[in-house]
């Protein structure tokens, strides 16, 4: 008898009918002779609704209370699914994050799982029950409720699969697998039969919302067999594994994109040895996440520095820089909004020079100006104007022959 962790996302549990459909899917898995642990998200767009409710009360809601609020979404689904399973004659029990023993670091809104005490779940499995766990939430050592960041139910599922040494973790969602790019925006996107942990991790980190990046990290670190598949169609999904079998000999495997990027420029930095470290230490101390960084020196001996951030962090970033102007020693600040990042990913790039050059050529041929660039062994990212984002994705997807 095996142990399978199944995760169902928001759309897949978006209505009573869908929850009944999920119950049938869980039942089928038990009928194959497996023990099943199910992780669910909040129904449909209910997390978004909770966020807007909070915004109607306060422009900057208290982070602890925000977690208290958002964690209720998943609690609705676990109870309903448990009722549905009981109705179908299965013995099921629902657990919130803390009942499931999911311990996180003491950070509100984006906590990492630090430990899982699996005893309570194991006891229920041994008693022959299907255990349904609320995704996206945990508890600190001090008993405070935390959430794992938007999309974090995937991470609950994979972390549980790792801790329970499950045979497999199936992520059921509203697409049939991981595609070469987001199929909602690009018609020609093609489903991949398999993809490596490393490539999936890059795609997830670069904006492909189909999997939470930390879920892929857990899967890679604990070698969890992971499959992304449809909760509505009974078709094969995409396997995420150590070494993906290449379906085609393609250097680029996927295109990811992300909007709401802002470029901040710090002009006239007194080019002392320490100014770079001071700026980024100050930003990090204020939990401000910086992505691409570019520095250039001017003839006058000062330096100009540009870096990209999420647009939501702009006001706070400017405030931190202005509050520390004396220490940091610069002339002027500048910010450019409405930017986006488009990235190509593929582990074949390591041994194929010229991929970045080809990407720049394609963007130039489409009259798309590149504002910033960053590369790693298996990806190239370009920051472009937001209005060019989807055009850039389409052009790259076609030129690297990723389509059907
Ligand atoms: P869930 O609620 O099931 O967690 P999400 O909305 O978080 O679902 O993730 C599924 C969505 O991810 C899809 O509807 C799709 O629009 C988006 N997506 C982005 N990039 C990709 C990709 N490369 N392959 C498949 N889906 C993608
Ligand atoms: N309900 C949470 C969200 O909407 C977590 C998840 O769905 O994974 O972000
Ligand atoms: Mg998701």
XYZ file of C-alpha atoms and ligand atoms in Angstrom:
441
model
C 0.000 0.000 0.000
C 1.422 3.324 -1.051
C 0.986 6.836 0.278
C -0.044 9.592 -2.106
C -0.324 13.312 -1.343
C -2.876 15.036 -3.568
C -3.184 18.830 -3.739
C -6.153 20.674 -5.235
C -5.907 24.390 -6.020
C -8.492 27.184 -5.782
C -10.313 26.660 -9.096
C -10.433 22.893 -8.514
C -12.376 23.414 -5.257
C -14.203 26.567 -6.434
C -17.801 25.324 -5.968
C -19.729 22.531 -4.187
C -19.802 20.597 -7.508
C -16.050 20.905 -7.845
C -15.537 19.761 -4.252
C -17.672 16.695 -4.992
C -15.528 16.087 -8.078
C -12.393 16.292 -5.903
C -13.942 13.828 -3.448
C -14.474 11.391 -6.331
C -10.841 11.808 -7.366
C -9.651 11.112 -3.799
C -11.917 8.093 -3.585
C -10.478 6.685 -6.809
C -6.972 6.950 -5.362
C -8.021 5.038 -2.229
C -9.665 2.401 -4.429
C -6.295 1.860 -6.094
C -5.227 0.720 -2.629
C -3.355 3.827 -1.517
C -3.425 5.866 1.648
C -4.177 9.469 0.780
C -3.346 12.816 2.353
C -5.137 15.705 0.631
C -4.040 19.341 0.722
C -6.491 22.004 -0.440
C -6.480 25.725 -1.180
C -9.200 28.230 -0.391
C -12.237 28.057 -2.708
C -11.909 29.951 -6.015
C -10.881 33.554 -5.505
C -11.736 33.631 -1.806
C -8.194 34.545 -0.698
C -8.354 37.594 -3.019
C -11.716 38.532 -1.502
C -10.300 38.299 2.009
C -7.378 40.522 0.959
C -9.738 43.181 -0.410
C -11.919 42.994 2.703
C -8.863 43.798 4.802
C -7.920 46.674 2.477
C -11.376 48.187 3.059
C -10.614 48.280 6.768
C -6.993 49.406 6.656
C -4.511 50.502 3.971
C -1.696 48.653 5.732
C -3.313 45.879 7.720
C -1.420 44.367 10.623
C 0.485 41.331 9.325
C -0.437 39.010 12.181
C -4.126 39.739 11.734
C -3.771 39.335 7.974
C -2.554 35.754 8.515
C -5.393 35.165 10.956
C -7.815 36.293 8.241
C -6.287 34.536 5.210
C -5.904 31.205 6.994
C -9.713 30.995 7.285
C -10.071 30.463 3.506
C -8.483 27.008 3.533
C -10.396 26.032 6.672
C -13.672 26.327 4.745
C -12.453 23.913 2.066
C -11.045 21.216 4.368
C -14.301 20.880 6.274
C -16.453 20.780 3.114
C -14.215 18.205 1.449
C -14.234 16.062 4.580
C -18.050 16.194 4.598
C -18.097 15.227 0.902
C -15.834 12.230 1.538
C -17.816 11.107 4.564
C -20.940 11.377 2.446
C -19.329 9.042 -0.107
C -18.646 6.496 2.580
C -14.974 7.287 3.163
C -13.531 7.877 6.592
C -12.010 11.375 6.439
C -10.764 13.945 8.925
C -9.776 17.562 8.326
C -6.771 19.304 9.925
C -5.759 22.954 10.009
C -2.040 23.657 9.552
C -1.354 23.565 13.271
C -3.336 20.376 13.810
C -1.248 18.821 11.030
C 1.937 19.805 12.897
C 3.221 22.290 10.309
C 5.687 24.525 12.150
C 7.053 27.658 10.472
C 9.546 30.390 11.209
C 8.049 33.425 12.966
C 7.374 35.534 9.851
C 3.915 36.727 8.878
C 2.770 36.638 5.249
C 5.627 34.640 3.789
C 6.776 32.105 6.379
C 9.007 29.131 5.596
C 8.168 25.705 6.971
C 10.833 24.776 9.505
C 9.533 21.429 10.707
C 6.573 19.065 10.417
C 5.464 16.914 13.356
C 3.743 14.164 11.414
C 2.523 12.172 14.422
C -1.119 13.295 14.331
C -1.382 12.614 10.596
C 0.331 9.226 10.909
C -2.085 8.220 13.661
C -5.083 9.024 11.448
C -3.581 7.233 8.450
C -2.969 4.188 10.614
C -6.637 4.353 11.625
C -7.518 4.100 7.938
C -8.577 7.701 7.450
C -8.068 10.106 4.585
C -6.413 13.175 6.125
C -7.311 16.562 4.642
C -4.891 19.354 5.458
C -5.388 23.106 5.001
C -2.723 24.395 2.623
C -0.820 27.682 2.890
C -0.764 27.846 6.710
C 1.335 26.849 9.682
C 2.075 27.784 13.251
C 5.161 29.242 14.934
C 6.843 27.704 17.988
C 4.993 30.434 19.941
C 1.592 29.353 18.687
C 1.021 32.146 16.166
C -0.760 31.353 12.876
C 1.338 32.112 9.788
C 0.837 31.839 6.021
C 3.372 30.677 3.445
C 2.965 33.345 0.730
C 0.475 33.422 -2.157
C 0.330 30.075 -3.916
C 1.804 28.402 -0.823
C -0.543 25.403 -0.707
C 1.744 23.692 -3.220
C 4.515 23.981 -0.634
C 2.326 22.480 2.113
C 1.682 19.494 -0.162
C 5.281 18.853 -1.201
C 6.648 19.434 2.319
C 4.105 16.927 3.680
C 5.018 14.451 0.947
C 8.677 14.796 1.956
C 8.007 14.517 5.698
C 5.666 11.525 5.281
C 8.001 9.903 2.725
C 5.050 9.663 0.352
C 5.446 7.710 -2.871
C 4.216 10.646 -4.928
C 2.815 14.148 -4.768
C 0.150 15.046 -7.338
C -0.634 18.734 -7.828
C -4.115 18.936 -9.378
C -4.851 22.291 -11.008
C -6.784 24.056 -13.776
C -4.277 23.271 -16.556
C -3.189 19.821 -17.730
C 0.457 20.246 -16.740
C 3.463 22.517 -16.995
C 3.556 24.192 -20.403
C 6.361 25.831 -22.370
C 4.785 29.119 -21.264
C 1.516 30.228 -19.621
C -1.203 28.650 -21.835
C -3.677 31.276 -20.670
C -1.736 33.923 -22.606
C 0.008 32.031 -25.388
C -2.171 29.805 -27.575
C 0.824 27.961 -29.015
C 2.067 26.844 -25.567
C 2.796 23.110 -25.456
C 2.514 20.743 -22.500
C 5.800 19.239 -21.355
C 5.856 15.534 -20.481
C 8.629 16.150 -17.995
C 10.887 18.908 -16.716
C 13.850 18.876 -14.333
C 13.666 20.283 -10.791
C 16.231 22.943 -11.712
C 14.392 24.157 -14.795
C 11.064 24.158 -12.947
C 12.628 26.067 -10.058
C 13.884 28.773 -12.437
C 10.513 28.994 -14.224
C 8.653 29.229 -10.898
C 11.020 31.869 -9.543
C 10.746 33.845 -12.778
C 6.957 34.118 -12.684
C 5.419 30.842 -13.943
C 2.656 30.709 -11.298
C 1.792 27.049 -11.857
C 3.977 25.959 -8.894
C 5.098 27.831 -5.774
C 8.920 28.103 -5.955
C 9.405 26.696 -2.448
C 7.391 23.623 -3.378
C 9.905 22.900 -6.139
C 12.776 23.543 -3.716
C 11.359 20.948 -1.292
C 10.763 18.493 -4.121
C 14.355 18.864 -5.295
C 15.927 18.666 -1.839
C 13.934 15.604 -0.764
C 13.626 14.012 -4.232
C 9.820 14.035 -4.085
C 8.182 12.562 -7.194
C 5.988 15.418 -8.343
C 3.340 15.573 -11.044
C 1.287 18.595 -12.136
C -2.035 17.502 -13.660
C -5.609 18.496 -14.354
C -8.363 18.105 -11.770
C -10.965 18.130 -14.545
C -9.487 16.057 -17.368
C -8.101 12.587 -16.881
C -4.899 13.045 -18.863
C -1.251 12.545 -18.081
C 0.334 15.605 -16.521
C 3.938 16.795 -16.307
C 6.488 14.913 -14.208
C 9.046 17.034 -12.368
C 12.155 14.977 -11.702
C 15.924 14.933 -11.407
C 16.868 14.653 -15.042
C 14.081 15.336 -17.494
C 14.039 13.166 -20.546
C 14.406 15.500 -23.487
C 11.409 15.176 -25.767
C 13.116 17.303 -28.361
C 16.650 18.432 -28.490
C 15.785 21.964 -27.440
C 18.126 24.322 -25.639
C 15.282 26.472 -24.314
C 12.494 24.601 -22.503
C 10.231 27.409 -21.368
C 9.490 31.129 -21.278
C 8.387 32.830 -18.048
C 7.257 36.387 -17.466
C 6.359 38.747 -14.697
C 4.975 42.310 -14.708
C 4.904 45.057 -12.045
C 8.626 45.593 -12.090
C 10.237 48.948 -11.304
C 13.785 50.082 -12.002
C 15.300 52.332 -9.352
C 18.379 54.358 -10.252
C 20.723 55.939 -7.720
C 22.749 58.670 -9.412
C 26.066 60.155 -8.354
C 27.184 57.662 -5.751
C 30.497 58.670 -4.254
C 32.382 55.749 -5.606
C 33.750 54.500 -2.345
C 34.461 50.820 -1.923
C 31.625 50.354 0.519
C 28.717 52.239 -1.076
C 27.305 49.171 -2.860
C 27.364 46.983 0.225
C 25.888 49.773 2.374
C 22.946 50.275 0.011
C 22.068 46.609 -0.300
C 22.604 45.880 3.389
C 20.262 48.752 4.239
C 17.608 47.486 1.799
C 17.957 43.899 3.056
C 17.620 45.025 6.677
C 14.289 46.513 5.641
C 13.219 43.189 3.985
C 13.271 44.794 0.527
C 14.006 42.269 -2.189
C 16.255 43.449 -5.013
C 16.536 41.496 -8.260
C 18.800 42.645 -11.118
C 21.629 45.066 -10.275
C 23.692 47.146 -12.702
C 26.476 49.565 -11.776
C 28.442 51.898 -14.007
C 31.117 54.433 -13.202
C 31.050 57.947 -14.615
C 34.011 60.018 -15.841
C 33.721 62.221 -12.782
C 34.622 59.266 -10.568
C 31.135 58.742 -9.155
C 28.945 55.722 -9.882
C 25.379 55.224 -11.061
C 23.481 52.216 -9.806
C 20.263 50.679 -11.119
C 18.329 47.812 -9.614
C 14.933 46.228 -10.164
C 12.304 45.617 -7.488
C 8.642 44.649 -7.343
C 6.541 47.773 -7.940
C 4.727 47.195 -4.610
C 8.027 47.847 -2.817
C 8.744 51.182 -4.550
C 7.493 53.637 -1.907
C 9.256 51.784 0.896
C 12.492 51.488 -1.121
C 12.539 55.214 -1.902
C 11.837 56.025 1.731
C 14.679 53.838 2.980
C 17.097 55.363 0.443
C 16.007 58.922 1.282
C 16.187 58.335 5.035
C 19.779 57.119 4.593
C 20.905 59.668 2.006
C 23.766 61.032 4.137
C 25.246 57.631 4.932
C 24.808 56.288 1.408
C 26.250 59.427 -0.227
C 24.392 59.891 -3.529
C 23.034 62.811 -5.551
C 19.652 61.818 -6.841
C 17.085 59.036 -7.156
C 15.053 58.076 -10.173
C 12.420 55.361 -10.747
C 10.869 53.852 -13.873
C 7.583 51.954 -13.496
C 5.557 49.727 -15.826
C 8.367 47.308 -16.617
C 8.263 43.537 -16.971
C 10.761 40.683 -16.951
C 10.776 38.067 -19.688
C 12.994 34.999 -19.212
C 14.020 31.952 -21.195
C 14.963 28.808 -19.252
C 16.670 25.578 -20.260
C 19.459 23.406 -18.831
C 20.846 22.931 -22.349
C 22.110 26.531 -22.228
C 25.084 25.508 -20.106
C 26.771 23.936 -23.104
C 25.321 26.123 -25.857
C 26.871 29.568 -26.212
C 24.960 32.205 -28.129
C 21.535 31.672 -26.570
C 21.537 35.111 -24.927
C 22.706 36.673 -28.192
C 19.839 35.009 -30.031
C 17.359 36.284 -27.443
C 18.613 39.868 -27.836
C 18.452 39.544 -31.633
C 14.835 38.362 -31.504
C 13.822 41.207 -29.202
C 15.640 43.752 -31.395
C 13.983 42.364 -34.535
C 10.642 43.016 -32.800
C 11.650 46.568 -31.842
C 11.659 45.725 -28.157
C 14.179 47.678 -26.151
C 15.975 45.842 -23.330
C 16.348 47.836 -20.105
C 18.267 45.334 -17.963
C 19.655 41.836 -18.362
C 20.615 39.021 -16.030
C 21.827 35.498 -16.724
C 22.553 32.279 -14.884
C 23.751 28.911 -16.199
C 20.253 27.937 -17.247
C 18.356 31.188 -17.841
C 18.492 34.608 -19.461
C 16.179 37.396 -18.278
C 15.499 40.725 -19.962
C 13.602 43.639 -18.454
C 11.403 45.364 -21.046
C 8.489 47.802 -21.007
C 5.321 46.152 -19.715
C 3.471 46.898 -22.961
C 6.004 44.725 -24.829
C 5.875 41.796 -22.389
C 3.451 39.464 -24.170
C 4.833 40.362 -27.600
C 8.310 39.430 -26.364
C 7.034 36.143 -24.923
C 5.252 35.208 -28.178
C 8.306 36.094 -30.273
C 10.743 34.132 -28.076
C 8.386 31.159 -27.800
C 8.147 30.984 -31.596
C 11.813 31.673 -32.381
C 13.064 29.019 -29.944
C 10.591 26.576 -31.537
C 8.691 25.796 -28.356
C 5.193 25.660 -29.831
C 3.038 22.842 -31.094
P -4.041 26.579 -8.401
O -5.143 27.419 -7.850
O -4.485 25.223 -8.840
O -2.847 26.523 -7.500
P -2.675 28.520 -10.061
O -3.510 29.598 -10.631
O -1.853 28.844 -8.856
O -3.632 27.267 -9.771
O -1.705 27.901 -11.171
C -2.220 27.463 -12.408
C -2.064 28.562 -13.434
O -0.683 28.799 -13.683
C -2.620 28.252 -14.806
O -3.989 28.538 -14.902
C -1.762 29.091 -15.741
O -2.435 30.256 -16.177
C -0.575 29.519 -14.886
N 0.741 29.255 -15.519
C 1.769 30.130 -15.602
N 2.803 29.608 -16.251
C 2.464 28.346 -16.583
C 3.126 27.285 -17.265
N 4.386 27.413 -17.737
N 2.467 26.118 -17.442
C 1.212 25.949 -16.971
N 0.519 26.928 -16.329
C 1.124 28.108 -16.124
N -5.176 30.340 -1.026
C -3.813 30.801 -1.142
C -3.670 31.774 -2.318
O -4.656 32.052 -2.990
C -2.819 29.686 -1.242
C -2.916 28.839 -2.499
O -3.921 28.851 -3.193
O -1.940 28.122 -2.776
O -2.610 32.275 -2.541
Mg -1.270 27.821 -7.165
